[in-house]
Coordinates of C-alpha atoms and ligand atoms in Angstrom, one line a residue:
X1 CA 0.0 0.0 0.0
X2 CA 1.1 3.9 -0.6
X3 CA 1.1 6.3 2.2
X4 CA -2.7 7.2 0.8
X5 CA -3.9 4.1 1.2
X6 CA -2.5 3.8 4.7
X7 CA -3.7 7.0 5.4
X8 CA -7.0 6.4 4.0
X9 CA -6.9 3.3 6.4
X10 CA -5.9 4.8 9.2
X11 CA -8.3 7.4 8.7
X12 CA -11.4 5.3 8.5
X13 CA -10.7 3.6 11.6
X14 CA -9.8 6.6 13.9
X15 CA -13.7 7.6 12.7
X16 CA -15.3 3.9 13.6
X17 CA -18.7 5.5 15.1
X18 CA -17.8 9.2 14.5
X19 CA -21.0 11.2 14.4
X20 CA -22.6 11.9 10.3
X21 CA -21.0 15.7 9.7
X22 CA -17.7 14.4 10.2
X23 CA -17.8 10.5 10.0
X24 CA -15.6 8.8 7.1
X25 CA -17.4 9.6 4.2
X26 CA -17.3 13.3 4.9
X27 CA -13.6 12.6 4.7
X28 CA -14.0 10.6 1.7
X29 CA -15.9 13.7 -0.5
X30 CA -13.7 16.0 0.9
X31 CA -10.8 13.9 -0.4
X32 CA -12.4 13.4 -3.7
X33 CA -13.1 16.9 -4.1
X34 CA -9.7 18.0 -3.2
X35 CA -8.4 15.6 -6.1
X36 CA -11.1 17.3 -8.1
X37 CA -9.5 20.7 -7.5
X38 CA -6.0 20.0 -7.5
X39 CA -6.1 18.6 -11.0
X40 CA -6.9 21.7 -12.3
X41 CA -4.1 23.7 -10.1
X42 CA -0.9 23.8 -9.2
X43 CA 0.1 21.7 -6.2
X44 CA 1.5 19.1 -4.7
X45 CA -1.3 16.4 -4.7
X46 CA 0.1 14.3 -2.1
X47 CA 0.0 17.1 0.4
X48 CA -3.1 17.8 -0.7
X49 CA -4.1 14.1 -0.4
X50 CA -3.2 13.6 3.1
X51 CA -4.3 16.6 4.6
X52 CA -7.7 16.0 3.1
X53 CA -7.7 13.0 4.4
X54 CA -6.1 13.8 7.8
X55 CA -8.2 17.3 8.3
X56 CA -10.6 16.2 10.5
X57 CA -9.2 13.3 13.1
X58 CA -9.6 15.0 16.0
X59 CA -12.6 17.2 16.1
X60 CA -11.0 20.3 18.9
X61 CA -15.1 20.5 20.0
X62 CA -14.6 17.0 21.6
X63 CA -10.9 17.7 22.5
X64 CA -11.7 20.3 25.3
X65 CA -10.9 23.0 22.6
X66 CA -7.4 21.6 22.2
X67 CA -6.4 22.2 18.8
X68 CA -2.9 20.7 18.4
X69 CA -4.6 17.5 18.8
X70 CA -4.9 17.0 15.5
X71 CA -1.5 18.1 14.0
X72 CA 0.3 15.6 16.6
X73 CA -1.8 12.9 16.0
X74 CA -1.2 13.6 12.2
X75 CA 2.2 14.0 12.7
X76 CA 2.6 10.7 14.9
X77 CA 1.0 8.7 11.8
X78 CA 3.0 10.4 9.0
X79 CA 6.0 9.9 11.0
X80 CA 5.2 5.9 11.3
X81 CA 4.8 5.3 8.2
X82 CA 8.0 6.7 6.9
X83 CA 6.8 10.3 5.2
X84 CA 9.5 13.0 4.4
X85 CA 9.2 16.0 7.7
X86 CA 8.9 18.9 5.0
X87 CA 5.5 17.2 4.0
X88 CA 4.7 16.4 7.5
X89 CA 5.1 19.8 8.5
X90 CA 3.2 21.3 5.4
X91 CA 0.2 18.9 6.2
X92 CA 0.2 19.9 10.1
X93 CA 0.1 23.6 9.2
X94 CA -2.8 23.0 7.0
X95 CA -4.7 21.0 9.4
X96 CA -4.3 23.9 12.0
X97 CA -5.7 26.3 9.6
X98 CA -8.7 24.9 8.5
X99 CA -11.1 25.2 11.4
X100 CA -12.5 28.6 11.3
X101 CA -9.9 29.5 14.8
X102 CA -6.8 29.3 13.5
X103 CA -5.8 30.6 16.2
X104 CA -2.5 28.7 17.1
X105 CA 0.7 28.2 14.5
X106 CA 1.8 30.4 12.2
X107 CA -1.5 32.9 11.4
X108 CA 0.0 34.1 8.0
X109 CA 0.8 30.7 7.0
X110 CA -0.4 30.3 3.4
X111 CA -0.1 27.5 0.5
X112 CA -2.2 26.8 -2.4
X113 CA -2.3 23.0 -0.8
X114 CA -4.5 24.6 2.4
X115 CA -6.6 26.5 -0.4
X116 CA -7.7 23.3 -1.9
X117 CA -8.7 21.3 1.0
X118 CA -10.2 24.5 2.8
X119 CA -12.6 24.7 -0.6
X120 CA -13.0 20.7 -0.4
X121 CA -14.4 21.0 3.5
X122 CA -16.3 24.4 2.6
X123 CA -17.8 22.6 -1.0
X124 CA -19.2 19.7 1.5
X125 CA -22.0 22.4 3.1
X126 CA -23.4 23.3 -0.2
X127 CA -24.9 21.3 -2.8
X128 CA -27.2 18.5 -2.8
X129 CA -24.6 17.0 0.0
X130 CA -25.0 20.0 2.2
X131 CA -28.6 20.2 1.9
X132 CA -28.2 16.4 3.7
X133 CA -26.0 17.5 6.0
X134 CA -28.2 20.8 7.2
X135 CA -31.3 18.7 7.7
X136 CA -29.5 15.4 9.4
X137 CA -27.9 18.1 11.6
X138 CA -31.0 20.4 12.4
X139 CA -32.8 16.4 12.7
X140 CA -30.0 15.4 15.6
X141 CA -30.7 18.8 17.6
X142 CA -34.8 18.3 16.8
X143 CA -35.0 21.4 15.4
X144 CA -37.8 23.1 13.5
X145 CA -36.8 22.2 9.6
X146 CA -38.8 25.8 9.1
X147 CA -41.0 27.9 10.3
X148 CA -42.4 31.5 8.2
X149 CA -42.5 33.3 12.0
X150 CA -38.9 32.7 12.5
X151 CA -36.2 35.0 10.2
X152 CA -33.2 34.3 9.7
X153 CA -30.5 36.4 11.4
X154 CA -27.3 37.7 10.0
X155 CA -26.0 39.1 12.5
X156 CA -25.4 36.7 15.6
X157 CA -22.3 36.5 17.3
X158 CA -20.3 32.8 17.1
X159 CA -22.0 32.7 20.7
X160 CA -25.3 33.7 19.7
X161 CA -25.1 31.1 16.6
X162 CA -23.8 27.9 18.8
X163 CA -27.0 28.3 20.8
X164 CA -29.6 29.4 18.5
X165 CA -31.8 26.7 17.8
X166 CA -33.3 28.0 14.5
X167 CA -35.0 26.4 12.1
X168 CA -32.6 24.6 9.3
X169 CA -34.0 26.6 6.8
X170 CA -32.9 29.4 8.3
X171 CA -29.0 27.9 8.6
X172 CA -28.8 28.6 4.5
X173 CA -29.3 32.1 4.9
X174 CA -26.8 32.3 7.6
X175 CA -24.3 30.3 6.5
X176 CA -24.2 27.6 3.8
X177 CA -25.8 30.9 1.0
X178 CA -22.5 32.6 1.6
X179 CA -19.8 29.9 1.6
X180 CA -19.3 30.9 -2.6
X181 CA -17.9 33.7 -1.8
X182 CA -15.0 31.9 1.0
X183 CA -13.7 30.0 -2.0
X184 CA -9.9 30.3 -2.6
X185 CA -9.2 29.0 -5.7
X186 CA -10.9 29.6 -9.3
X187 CA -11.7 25.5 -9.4
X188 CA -13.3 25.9 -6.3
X189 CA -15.5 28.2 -7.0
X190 CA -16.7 27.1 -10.2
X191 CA -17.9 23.7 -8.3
X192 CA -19.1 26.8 -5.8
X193 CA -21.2 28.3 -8.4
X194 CA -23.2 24.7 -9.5
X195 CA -23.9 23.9 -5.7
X196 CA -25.0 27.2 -4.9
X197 CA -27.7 27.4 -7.7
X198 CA -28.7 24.2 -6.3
X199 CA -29.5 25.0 -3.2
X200 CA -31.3 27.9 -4.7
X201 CA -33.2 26.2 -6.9
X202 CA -34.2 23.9 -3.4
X203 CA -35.6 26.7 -1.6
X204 CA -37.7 28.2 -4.9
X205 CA -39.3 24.4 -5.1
X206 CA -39.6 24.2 -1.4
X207 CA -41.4 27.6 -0.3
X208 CA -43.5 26.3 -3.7
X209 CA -44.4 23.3 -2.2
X210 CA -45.2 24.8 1.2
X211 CA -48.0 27.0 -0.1
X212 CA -49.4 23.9 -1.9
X213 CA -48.4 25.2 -4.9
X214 CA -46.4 23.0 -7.6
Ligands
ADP301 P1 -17.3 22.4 10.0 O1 -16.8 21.1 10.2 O2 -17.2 22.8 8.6 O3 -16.8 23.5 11.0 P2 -19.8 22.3 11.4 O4 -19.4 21.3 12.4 O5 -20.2 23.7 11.8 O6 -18.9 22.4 10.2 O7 -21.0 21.7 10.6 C1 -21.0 20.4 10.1 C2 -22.3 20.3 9.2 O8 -23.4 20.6 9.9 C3 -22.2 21.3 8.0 O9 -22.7 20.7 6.9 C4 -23.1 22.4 8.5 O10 -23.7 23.1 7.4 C5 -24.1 21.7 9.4 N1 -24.6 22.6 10.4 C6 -23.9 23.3 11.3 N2 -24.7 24.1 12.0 C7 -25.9 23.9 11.6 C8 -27.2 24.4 11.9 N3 -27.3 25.3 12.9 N4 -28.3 24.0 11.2 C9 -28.1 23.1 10.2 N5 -27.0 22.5 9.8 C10 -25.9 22.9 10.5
NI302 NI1 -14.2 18.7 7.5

């Protein structure tokens, strides 16, 4: 086996039983979607590969907000199965960067590699995919799917927005609506652009649908 396949391995198992937004075939679009990307750009796919695949192994929300976590574990693995420390390195910095935080490491690290996996993760809360994950999500917290009293808000504080228990609908306007404007690179946001008119073309067919019409 390459160090992708092991990685791909080790990956699935470290996820046995992880919860849907973030189980193994999360990994497994983001992965795809990365390769997607990186075809069409300039950058070292095996970075992009393993960080991708790597990204999301230790969640910091179930790590008492520790966010190095990750990286080491990463790093531990890598390490075992004999990869160079210049990609090692490059992979942990991406992993650190990709939550929304980054607040630890090197805050004006940058690399085309991180673009294309950010994009992958981002791409995985839009489209037909996202639309699953926004309703299995809002499902899990027994939320409202919608409700016409209840507006969406634009304006909450990260506080505000871990608490609000909104209906899903209302999570497209304040989040997944405006991810096609965070992509990083032009491949990105051309797979941006089909998503997003999907999920507009959802919500014209679904406020149809709720006044009985179509
Ligand atoms: P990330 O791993 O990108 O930080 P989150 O953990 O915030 O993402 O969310 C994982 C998935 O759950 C995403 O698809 C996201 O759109 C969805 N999700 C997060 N918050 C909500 C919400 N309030 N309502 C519906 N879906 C949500
Ligand atoms: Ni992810």
């Amino acid at each position: 086996m390459d160090s992708i396949e092991l990685t791909a391995a080790y990956v699935k198992q470290v996820l046995e039983g992880a919860e849907g937004g973030h189980d193994w075939w999360h990994i497994y679009r983001v992965w795809q979607t990365a390769r997607t990307i990186a075809a069409k750009e300039q950058a070292d796919l095996l970075v992009v590969e393993l960080a991708a695949l790597l990204h999301d192994i230790a969640d910091s929300k179930f790590h008492a907000g520790d966010e190095e976590v990750g990286p080491q574990r990463a790093g531990e693995f890598l390490k075992s199965i004999s990869v160079s420390n210049s990609i090692i390195h490059h992979v942990q910095q991406i992993i650190r960067h990709m939550s929304f935080k980054a607040s630890l490491g090197d805050v004006d690290f940058h690399s085309k590699e991180l673009e294309i996996v950010q994009d992958a993760d981002r791409l995985d809360a839009i489209g037909a995919i996202g639309i699953a994950r926004a309703f299995s999500y809002g499902g899990f917290k027994q939320r409202e799917f919608y409700n016409p009293h209840i507006a969406p808000n634009l304006n909450m504080s990260k506080e505000e927005y871990k608490n609000s228990s909104a209906p899903t609908i209302n999570h497209f306007y304040e989040k997944l609506l405006l991810l096609k404007d965070k992509m990083n690179t032009l491949t990105g946001r051309e797979l941006a652009a089909n998503r997003h008119r999907f999920l507009e073309l959802y919500l014209e067919q679904f406020y149809a649908e709720w006044e009985g019409k179509r």
